[in-house]
mmCIF file of C-alpha atoms in Angstrom:
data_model
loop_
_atom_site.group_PDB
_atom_site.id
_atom_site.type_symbol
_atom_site.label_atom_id
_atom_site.label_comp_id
_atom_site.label_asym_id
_atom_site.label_seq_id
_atom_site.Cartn_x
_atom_site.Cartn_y
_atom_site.Cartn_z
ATOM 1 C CA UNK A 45 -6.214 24.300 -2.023
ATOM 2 C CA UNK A 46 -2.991 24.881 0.059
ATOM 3 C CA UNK A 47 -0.606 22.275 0.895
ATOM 4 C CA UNK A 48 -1.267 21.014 4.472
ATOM 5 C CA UNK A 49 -4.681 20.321 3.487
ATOM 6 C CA UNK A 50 -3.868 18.214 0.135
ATOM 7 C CA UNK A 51 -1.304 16.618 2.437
ATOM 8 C CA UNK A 52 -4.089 15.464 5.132
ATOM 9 C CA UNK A 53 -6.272 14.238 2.363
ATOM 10 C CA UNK A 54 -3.620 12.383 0.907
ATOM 11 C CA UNK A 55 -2.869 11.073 4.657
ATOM 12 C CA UNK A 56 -6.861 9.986 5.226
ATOM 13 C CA UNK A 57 -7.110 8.865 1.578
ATOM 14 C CA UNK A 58 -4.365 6.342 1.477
ATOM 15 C CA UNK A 59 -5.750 5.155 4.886
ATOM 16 C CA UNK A 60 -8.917 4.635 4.098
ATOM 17 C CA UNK A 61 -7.295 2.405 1.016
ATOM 18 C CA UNK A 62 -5.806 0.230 3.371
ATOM 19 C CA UNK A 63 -9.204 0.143 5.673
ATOM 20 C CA UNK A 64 -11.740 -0.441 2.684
ATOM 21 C CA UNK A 65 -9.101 -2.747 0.921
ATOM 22 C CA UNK A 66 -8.989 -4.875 4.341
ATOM 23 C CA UNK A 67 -12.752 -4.972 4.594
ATOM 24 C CA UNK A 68 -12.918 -6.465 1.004
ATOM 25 C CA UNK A 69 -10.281 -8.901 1.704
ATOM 26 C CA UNK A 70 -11.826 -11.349 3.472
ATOM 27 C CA UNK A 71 -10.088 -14.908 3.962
ATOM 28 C CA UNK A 72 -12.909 -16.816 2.200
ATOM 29 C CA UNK A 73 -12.187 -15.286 -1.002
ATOM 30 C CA UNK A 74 -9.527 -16.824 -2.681
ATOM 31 C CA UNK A 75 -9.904 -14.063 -5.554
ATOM 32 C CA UNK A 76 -10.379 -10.710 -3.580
ATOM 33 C CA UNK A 77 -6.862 -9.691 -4.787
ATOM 34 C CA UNK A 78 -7.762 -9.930 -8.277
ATOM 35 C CA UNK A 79 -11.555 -8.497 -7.850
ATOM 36 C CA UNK A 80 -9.715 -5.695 -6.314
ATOM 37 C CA UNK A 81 -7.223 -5.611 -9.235
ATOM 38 C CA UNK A 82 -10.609 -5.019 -10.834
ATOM 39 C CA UNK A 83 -11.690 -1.972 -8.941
ATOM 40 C CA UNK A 84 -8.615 -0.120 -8.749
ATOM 41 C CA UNK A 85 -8.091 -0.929 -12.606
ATOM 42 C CA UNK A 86 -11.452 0.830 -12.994
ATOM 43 C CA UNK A 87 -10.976 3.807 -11.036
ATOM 44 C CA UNK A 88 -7.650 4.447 -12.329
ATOM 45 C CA UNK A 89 -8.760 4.109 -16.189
ATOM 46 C CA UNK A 90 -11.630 6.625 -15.425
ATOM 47 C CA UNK A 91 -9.064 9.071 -13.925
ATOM 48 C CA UNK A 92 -6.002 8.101 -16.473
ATOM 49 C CA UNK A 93 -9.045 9.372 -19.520
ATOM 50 C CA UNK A 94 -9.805 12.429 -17.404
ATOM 51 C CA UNK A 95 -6.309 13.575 -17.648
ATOM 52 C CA UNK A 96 -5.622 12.862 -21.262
ATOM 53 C CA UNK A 97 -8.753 14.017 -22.556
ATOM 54 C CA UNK A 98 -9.482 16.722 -20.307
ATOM 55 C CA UNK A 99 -6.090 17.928 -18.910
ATOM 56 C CA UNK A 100 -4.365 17.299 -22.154
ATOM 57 C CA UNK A 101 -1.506 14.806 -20.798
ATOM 58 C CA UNK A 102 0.709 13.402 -23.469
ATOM 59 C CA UNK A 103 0.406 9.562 -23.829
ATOM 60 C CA UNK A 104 1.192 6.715 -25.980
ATOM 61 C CA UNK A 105 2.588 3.493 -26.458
ATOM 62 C CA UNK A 106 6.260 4.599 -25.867
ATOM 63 C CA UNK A 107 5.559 6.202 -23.012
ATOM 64 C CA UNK A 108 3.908 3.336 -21.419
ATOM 65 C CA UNK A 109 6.286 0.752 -22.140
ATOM 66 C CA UNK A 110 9.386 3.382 -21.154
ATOM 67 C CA UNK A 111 7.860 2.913 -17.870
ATOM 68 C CA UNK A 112 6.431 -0.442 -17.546
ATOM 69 C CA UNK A 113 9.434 -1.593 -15.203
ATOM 70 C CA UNK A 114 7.877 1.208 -12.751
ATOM 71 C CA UNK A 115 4.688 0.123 -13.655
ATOM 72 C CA UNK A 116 4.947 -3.530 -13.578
ATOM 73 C CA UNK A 117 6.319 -3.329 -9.882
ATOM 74 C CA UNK A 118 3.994 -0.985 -8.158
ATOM 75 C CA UNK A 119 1.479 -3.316 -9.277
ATOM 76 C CA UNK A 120 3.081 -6.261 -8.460
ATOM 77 C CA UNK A 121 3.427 -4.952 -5.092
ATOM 78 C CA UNK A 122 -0.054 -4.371 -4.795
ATOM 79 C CA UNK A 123 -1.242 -7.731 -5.793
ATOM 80 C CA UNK A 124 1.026 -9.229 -3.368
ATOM 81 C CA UNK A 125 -0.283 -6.625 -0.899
ATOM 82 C CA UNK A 126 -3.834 -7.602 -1.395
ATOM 83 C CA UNK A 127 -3.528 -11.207 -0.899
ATOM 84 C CA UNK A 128 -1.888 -10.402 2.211
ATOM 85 C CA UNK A 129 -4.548 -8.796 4.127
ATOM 86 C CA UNK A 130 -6.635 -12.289 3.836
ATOM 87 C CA UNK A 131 -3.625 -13.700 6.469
ATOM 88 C CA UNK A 132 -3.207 -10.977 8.876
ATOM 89 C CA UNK A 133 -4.351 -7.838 10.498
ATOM 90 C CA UNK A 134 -3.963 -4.785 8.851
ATOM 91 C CA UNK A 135 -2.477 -2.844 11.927
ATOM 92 C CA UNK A 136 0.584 -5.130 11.336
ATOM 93 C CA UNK A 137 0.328 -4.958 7.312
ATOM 94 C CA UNK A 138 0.174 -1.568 6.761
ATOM 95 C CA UNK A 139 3.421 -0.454 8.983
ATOM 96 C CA UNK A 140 5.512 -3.085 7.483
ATOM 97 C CA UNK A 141 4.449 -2.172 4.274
ATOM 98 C CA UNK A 142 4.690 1.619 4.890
ATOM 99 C CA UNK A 143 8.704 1.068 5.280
ATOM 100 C CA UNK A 144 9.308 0.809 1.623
ATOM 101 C CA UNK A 145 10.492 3.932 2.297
ATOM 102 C CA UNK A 146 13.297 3.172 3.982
ATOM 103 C CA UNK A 147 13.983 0.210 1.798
ATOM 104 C CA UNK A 148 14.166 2.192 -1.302
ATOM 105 C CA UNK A 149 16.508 4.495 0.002
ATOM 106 C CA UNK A 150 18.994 1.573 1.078
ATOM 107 C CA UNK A 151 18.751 0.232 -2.548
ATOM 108 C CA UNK A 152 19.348 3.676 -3.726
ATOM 109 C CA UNK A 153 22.092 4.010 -1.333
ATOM 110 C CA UNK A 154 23.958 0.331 -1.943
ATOM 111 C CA UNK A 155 23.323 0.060 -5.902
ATOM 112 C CA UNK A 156 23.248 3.768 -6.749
ATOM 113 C CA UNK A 157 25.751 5.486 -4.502
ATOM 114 C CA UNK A 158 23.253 7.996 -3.277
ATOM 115 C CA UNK A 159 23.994 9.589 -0.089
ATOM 116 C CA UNK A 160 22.584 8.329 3.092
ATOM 117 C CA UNK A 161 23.504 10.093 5.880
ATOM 118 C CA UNK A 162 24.109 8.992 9.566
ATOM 119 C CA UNK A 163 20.310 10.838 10.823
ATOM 120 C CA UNK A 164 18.827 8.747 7.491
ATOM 121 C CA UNK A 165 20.672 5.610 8.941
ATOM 122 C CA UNK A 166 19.079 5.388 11.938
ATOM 123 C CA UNK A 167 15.555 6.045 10.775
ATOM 124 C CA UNK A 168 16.534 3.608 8.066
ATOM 125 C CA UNK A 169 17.597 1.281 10.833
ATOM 126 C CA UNK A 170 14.395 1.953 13.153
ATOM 127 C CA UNK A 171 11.881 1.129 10.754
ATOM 128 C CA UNK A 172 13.750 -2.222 10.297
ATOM 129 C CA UNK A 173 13.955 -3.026 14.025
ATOM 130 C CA UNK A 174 10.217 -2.421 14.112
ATOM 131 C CA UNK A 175 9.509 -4.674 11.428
ATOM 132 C CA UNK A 176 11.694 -7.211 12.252
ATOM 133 C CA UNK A 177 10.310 -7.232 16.367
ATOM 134 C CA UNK A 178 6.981 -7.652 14.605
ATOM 135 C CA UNK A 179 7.961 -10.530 12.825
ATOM 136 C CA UNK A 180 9.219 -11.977 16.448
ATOM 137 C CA UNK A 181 6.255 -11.246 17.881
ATOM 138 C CA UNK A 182 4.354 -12.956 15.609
ATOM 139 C CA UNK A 183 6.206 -15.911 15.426
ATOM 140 C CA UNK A 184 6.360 -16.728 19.017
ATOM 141 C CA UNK A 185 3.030 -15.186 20.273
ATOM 142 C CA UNK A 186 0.642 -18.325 21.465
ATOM 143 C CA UNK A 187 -2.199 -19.381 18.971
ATOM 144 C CA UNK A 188 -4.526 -19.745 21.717
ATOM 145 C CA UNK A 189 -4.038 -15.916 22.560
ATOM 146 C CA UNK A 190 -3.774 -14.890 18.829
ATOM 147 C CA UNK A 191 -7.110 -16.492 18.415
ATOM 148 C CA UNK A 192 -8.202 -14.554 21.229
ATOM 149 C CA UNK A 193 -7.935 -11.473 19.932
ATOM 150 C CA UNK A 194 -9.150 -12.636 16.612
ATOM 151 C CA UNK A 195 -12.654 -12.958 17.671
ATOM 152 C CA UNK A 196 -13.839 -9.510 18.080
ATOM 153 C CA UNK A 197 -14.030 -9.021 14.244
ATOM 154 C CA UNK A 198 -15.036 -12.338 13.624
ATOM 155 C CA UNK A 199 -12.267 -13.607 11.315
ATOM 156 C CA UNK A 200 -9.742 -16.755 11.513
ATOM 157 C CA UNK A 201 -6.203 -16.182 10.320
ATOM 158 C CA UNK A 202 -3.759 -18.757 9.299
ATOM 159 C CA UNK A 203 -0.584 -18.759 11.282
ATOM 160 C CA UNK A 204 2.079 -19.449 8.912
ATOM 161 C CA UNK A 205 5.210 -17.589 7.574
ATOM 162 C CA UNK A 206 3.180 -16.580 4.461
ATOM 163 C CA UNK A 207 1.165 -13.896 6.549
ATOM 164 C CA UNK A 208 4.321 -11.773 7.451
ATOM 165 C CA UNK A 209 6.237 -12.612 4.014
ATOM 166 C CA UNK A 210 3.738 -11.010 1.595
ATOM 167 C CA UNK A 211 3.832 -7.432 3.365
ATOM 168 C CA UNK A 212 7.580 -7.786 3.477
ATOM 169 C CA UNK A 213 7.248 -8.908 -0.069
ATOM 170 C CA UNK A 214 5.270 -5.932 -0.646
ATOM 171 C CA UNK A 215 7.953 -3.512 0.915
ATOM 172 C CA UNK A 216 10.603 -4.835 -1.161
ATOM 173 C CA UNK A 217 9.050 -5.136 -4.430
ATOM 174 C CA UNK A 218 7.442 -1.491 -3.967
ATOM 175 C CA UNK A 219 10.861 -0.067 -2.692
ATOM 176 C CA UNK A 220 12.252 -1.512 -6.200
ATOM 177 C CA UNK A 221 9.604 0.190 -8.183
ATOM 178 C CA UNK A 222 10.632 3.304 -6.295
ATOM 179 C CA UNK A 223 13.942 3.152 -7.574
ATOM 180 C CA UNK A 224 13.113 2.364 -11.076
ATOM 181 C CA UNK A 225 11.266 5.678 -10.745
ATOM 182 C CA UNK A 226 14.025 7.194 -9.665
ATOM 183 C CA UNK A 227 15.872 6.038 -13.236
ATOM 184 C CA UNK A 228 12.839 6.411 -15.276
ATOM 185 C CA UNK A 229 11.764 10.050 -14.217
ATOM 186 C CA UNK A 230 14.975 11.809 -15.380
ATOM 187 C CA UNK A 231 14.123 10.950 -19.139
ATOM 188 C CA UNK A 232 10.372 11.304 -18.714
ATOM 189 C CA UNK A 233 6.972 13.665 -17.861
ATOM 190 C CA UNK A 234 5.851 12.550 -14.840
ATOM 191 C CA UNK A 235 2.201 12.946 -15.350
ATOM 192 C CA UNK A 236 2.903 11.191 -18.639
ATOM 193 C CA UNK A 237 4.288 8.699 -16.688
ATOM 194 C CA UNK A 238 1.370 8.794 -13.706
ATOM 195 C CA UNK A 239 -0.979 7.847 -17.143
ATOM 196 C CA UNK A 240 1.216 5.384 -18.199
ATOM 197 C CA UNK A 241 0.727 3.777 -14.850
ATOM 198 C CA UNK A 242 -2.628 4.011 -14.287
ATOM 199 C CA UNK A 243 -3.146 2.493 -18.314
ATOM 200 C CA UNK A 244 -1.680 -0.419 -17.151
ATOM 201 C CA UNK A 245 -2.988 -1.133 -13.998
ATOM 202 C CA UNK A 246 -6.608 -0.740 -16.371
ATOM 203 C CA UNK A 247 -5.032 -3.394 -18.466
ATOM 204 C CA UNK A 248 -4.690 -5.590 -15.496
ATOM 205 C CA UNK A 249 -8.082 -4.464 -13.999
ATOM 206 C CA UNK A 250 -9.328 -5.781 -17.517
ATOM 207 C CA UNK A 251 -7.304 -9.356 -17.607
ATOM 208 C CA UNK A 252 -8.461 -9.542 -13.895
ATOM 209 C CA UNK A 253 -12.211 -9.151 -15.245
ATOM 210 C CA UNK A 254 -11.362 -11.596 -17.808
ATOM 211 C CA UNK A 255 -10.299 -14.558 -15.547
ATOM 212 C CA UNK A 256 -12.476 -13.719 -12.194
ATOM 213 C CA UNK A 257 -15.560 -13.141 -14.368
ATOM 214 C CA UNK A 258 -15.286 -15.728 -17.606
ATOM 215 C CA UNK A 259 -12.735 -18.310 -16.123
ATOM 216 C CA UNK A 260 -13.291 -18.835 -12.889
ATOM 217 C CA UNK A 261 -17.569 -17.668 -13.505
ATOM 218 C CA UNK A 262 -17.470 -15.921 -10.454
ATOM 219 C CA UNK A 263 -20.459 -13.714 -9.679
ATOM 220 C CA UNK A 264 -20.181 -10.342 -8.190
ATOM 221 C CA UNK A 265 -22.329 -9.030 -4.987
ATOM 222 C CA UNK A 266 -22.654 -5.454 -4.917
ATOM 223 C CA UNK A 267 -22.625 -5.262 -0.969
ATOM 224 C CA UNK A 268 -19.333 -7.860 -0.856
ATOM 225 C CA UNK A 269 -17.918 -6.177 -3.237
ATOM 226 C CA UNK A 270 -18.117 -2.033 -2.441
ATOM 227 C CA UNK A 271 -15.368 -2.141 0.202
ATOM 228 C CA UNK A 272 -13.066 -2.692 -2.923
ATOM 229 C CA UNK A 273 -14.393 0.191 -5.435
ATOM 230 C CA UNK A 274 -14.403 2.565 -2.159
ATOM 231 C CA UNK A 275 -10.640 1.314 -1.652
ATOM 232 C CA UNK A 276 -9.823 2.300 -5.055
ATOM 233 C CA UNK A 277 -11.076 5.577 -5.107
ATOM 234 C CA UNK A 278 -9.081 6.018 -2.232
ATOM 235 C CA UNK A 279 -6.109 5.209 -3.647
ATOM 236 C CA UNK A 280 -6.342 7.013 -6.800
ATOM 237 C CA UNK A 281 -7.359 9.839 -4.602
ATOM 238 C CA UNK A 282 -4.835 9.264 -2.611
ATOM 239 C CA UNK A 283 -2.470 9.499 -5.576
ATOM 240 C CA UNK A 284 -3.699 12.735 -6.790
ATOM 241 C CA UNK A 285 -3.846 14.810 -3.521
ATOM 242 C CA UNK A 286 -0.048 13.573 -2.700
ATOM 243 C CA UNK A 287 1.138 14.719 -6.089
ATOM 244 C CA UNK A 288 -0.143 18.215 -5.605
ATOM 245 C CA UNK A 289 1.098 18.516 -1.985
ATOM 246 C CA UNK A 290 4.739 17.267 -2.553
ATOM 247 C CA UNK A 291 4.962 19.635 -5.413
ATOM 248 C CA UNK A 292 3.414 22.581 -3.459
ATOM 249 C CA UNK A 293 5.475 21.765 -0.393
ATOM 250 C CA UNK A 294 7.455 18.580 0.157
ATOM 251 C CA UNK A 295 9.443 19.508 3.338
ATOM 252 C CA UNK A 296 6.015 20.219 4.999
ATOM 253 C CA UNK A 297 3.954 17.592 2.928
ATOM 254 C CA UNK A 298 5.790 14.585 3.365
ATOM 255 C CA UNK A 299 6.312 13.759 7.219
ATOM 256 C CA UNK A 300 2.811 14.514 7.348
ATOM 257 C CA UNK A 301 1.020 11.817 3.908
ATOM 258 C CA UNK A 302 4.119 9.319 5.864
ATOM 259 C CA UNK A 303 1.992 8.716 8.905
ATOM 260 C CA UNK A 304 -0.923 7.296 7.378
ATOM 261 C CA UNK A 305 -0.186 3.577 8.027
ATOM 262 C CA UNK A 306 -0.433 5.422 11.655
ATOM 263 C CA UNK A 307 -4.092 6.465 10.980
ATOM 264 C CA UNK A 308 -4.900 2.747 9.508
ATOM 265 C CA UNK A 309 -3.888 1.398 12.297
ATOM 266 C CA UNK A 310 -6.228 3.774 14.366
ATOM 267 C CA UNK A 311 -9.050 2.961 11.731
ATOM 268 C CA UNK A 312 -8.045 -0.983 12.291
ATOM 269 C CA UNK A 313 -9.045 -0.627 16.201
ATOM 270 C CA UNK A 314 -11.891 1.704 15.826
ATOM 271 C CA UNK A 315 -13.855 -0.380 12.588
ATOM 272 C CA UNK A 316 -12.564 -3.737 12.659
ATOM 273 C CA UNK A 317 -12.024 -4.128 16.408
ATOM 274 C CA UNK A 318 -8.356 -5.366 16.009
ATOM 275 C CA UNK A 319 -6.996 -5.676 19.260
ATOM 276 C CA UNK A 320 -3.410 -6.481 19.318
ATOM 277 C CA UNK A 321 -0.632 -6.623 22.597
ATOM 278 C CA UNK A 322 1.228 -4.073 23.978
ATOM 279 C CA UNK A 323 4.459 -5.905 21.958
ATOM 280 C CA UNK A 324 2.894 -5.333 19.032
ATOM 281 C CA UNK A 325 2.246 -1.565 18.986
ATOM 282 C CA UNK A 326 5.465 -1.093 20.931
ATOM 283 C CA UNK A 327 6.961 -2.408 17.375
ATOM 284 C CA UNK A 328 4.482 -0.803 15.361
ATOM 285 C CA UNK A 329 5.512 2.445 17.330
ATOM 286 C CA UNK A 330 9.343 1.815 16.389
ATOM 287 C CA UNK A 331 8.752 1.493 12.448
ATOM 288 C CA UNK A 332 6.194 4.439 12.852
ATOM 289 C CA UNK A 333 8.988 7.018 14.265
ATOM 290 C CA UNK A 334 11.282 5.393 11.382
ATOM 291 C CA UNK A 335 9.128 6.220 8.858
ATOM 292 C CA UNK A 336 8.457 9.727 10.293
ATOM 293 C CA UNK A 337 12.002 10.402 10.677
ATOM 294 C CA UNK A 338 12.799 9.841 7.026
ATOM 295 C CA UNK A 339 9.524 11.792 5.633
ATOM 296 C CA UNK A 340 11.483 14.759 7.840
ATOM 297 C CA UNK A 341 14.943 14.024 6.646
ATOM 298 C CA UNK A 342 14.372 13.122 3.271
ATOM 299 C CA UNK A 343 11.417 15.278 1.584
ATOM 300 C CA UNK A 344 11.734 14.599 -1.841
ATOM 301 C CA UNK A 345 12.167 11.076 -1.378
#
């Protein structure tokens, strides 16, 4: 399978992560984040056997904790990512989130004296305009027209700070993991280290199970609960397809898997009927030709 085509799937996967995981997030479920700790847990267990046992990736316990700092923030990013989409719509979540990008390479640049140059800058600098005009927007749009627009899909968000912190929460914590990659991966395999992830996010998939399942005696509907397996899939799919493409082509590969926070927001409007004002997408726009820019300037980041 050539490049552009691994590069679209990881592009429609990773979008379709963000739709499904938004449909199983819904504000009445005070444990989605963890159910869907569950799922993607799961998923990436089934795939993390696949490639030891049928691939014949190297693994063990070393491995896993060498990279548990990587590990241990991805996830953490995720989980904070999750609960997020119970407070706001995911056409804002996903491009905020989608600049860890650019956050990672300024933490890169300020701790690690990597070079950022002036083109970098500014798309560095654009996706944080657009995030922080969201964030304005937000705060000052009226309640009575935010509830407007929240009745088309039929769901009541809380206005507080919380609902833009945990995305930018999200960017931060996953930008940090990026760089602990970037440390990690000169002394290690990186699809013993892709295992080594995925084993751990199955060991929190399985402490998840514990406490949703025995703790808090929740019980699990098949119907409420499908958006989240289908979200994992997509991610681990996701995953996979971007591997292959960077490695078969990053310069062409990467601008391309960097819009998909693009796409969610198109799936946003088409399946849950979010309908947000011409400020918002004006901002969205800005951190969208941010991230662009820096999947064009910076590849192999």
């Amino acid at each position: 399978m050539n490049w552009f085509i691994l590069a679209l799937l990881a592009m429609l996967c990773w979008s379709g992560s963000d739709l499904f995981s938004k449909m199983g997030s819904r504000p009445d479920d005070k444990l989605s984040h963890w159910k869907m700790v569950m799922a993607v847990g799961l998923v990436m267990g089934v795939h993390a056997a696949f490639e030891v046992f049928v691939n014949g990736v190297q693994i063990n316990l070393g491995i896993i904790l060498a990279y548990m700092p990587a590990s241990a923030l991805y996830i953490l990013s995720m989980v904070l990512g999750y609960v997020g989409l119970r407070y706001i719509e995911l056409s804002i979540s996903s491009p905020i989130c989608n600049t860890s990008g650019a956050a990672a390479a300024l933490f890169l640049f300020l701790f690690f004296g990597e070079k950022l140059d002036l083109p970098q800058g500014m798309a560095v600098l654009a996706m944080a305009a657009g995030v922080v005009m969201l964030a304005i927007v937000e705060s000052r749009e009226d309640e009575s027209v935010k509830l407007e627009r929240q009745k088309a899909e039929n769901l009541r968000y809380t206005k507080s700070i919380l609902a833009l912190l945990l995305p930018i929460l999200y960017c931060l914590i996953d930008a940090a993991g990026t760089v602990a990659d970037a440390v990690i991966l000169e002394t290690l395999d990186e699809a013993s280290a892709n295992v080594a992830y995925e084993l751990t996010f199955l060991m929190m998939g399985v402490l998840s199970c514990v406490y949703v399942l025995c703790v808090k005696h929740e019980k699990l509907s098949v119907p409420r609960e499908a958006p989240k397996l289908l979200a994992a899939v997509c991610e681990t799919a996701g995953q996979l397809a971007y591997v292959y493409a960077i490695g078969a082509n990053a310069v062409g590969s990467a601008p391309i898997i960097s819009c998909y926070c693009l796409v969610s927001v198109l799936w946003s409007r088409i399946f849950l009927k979010e309908k947000l004002s011409w400020k918002h997408y004006l901002a969205i726009a800005v951190a969208a030709a941010g991230i662009i820019a820096m999947g064009m300037l910076d590849p192999e980041g």
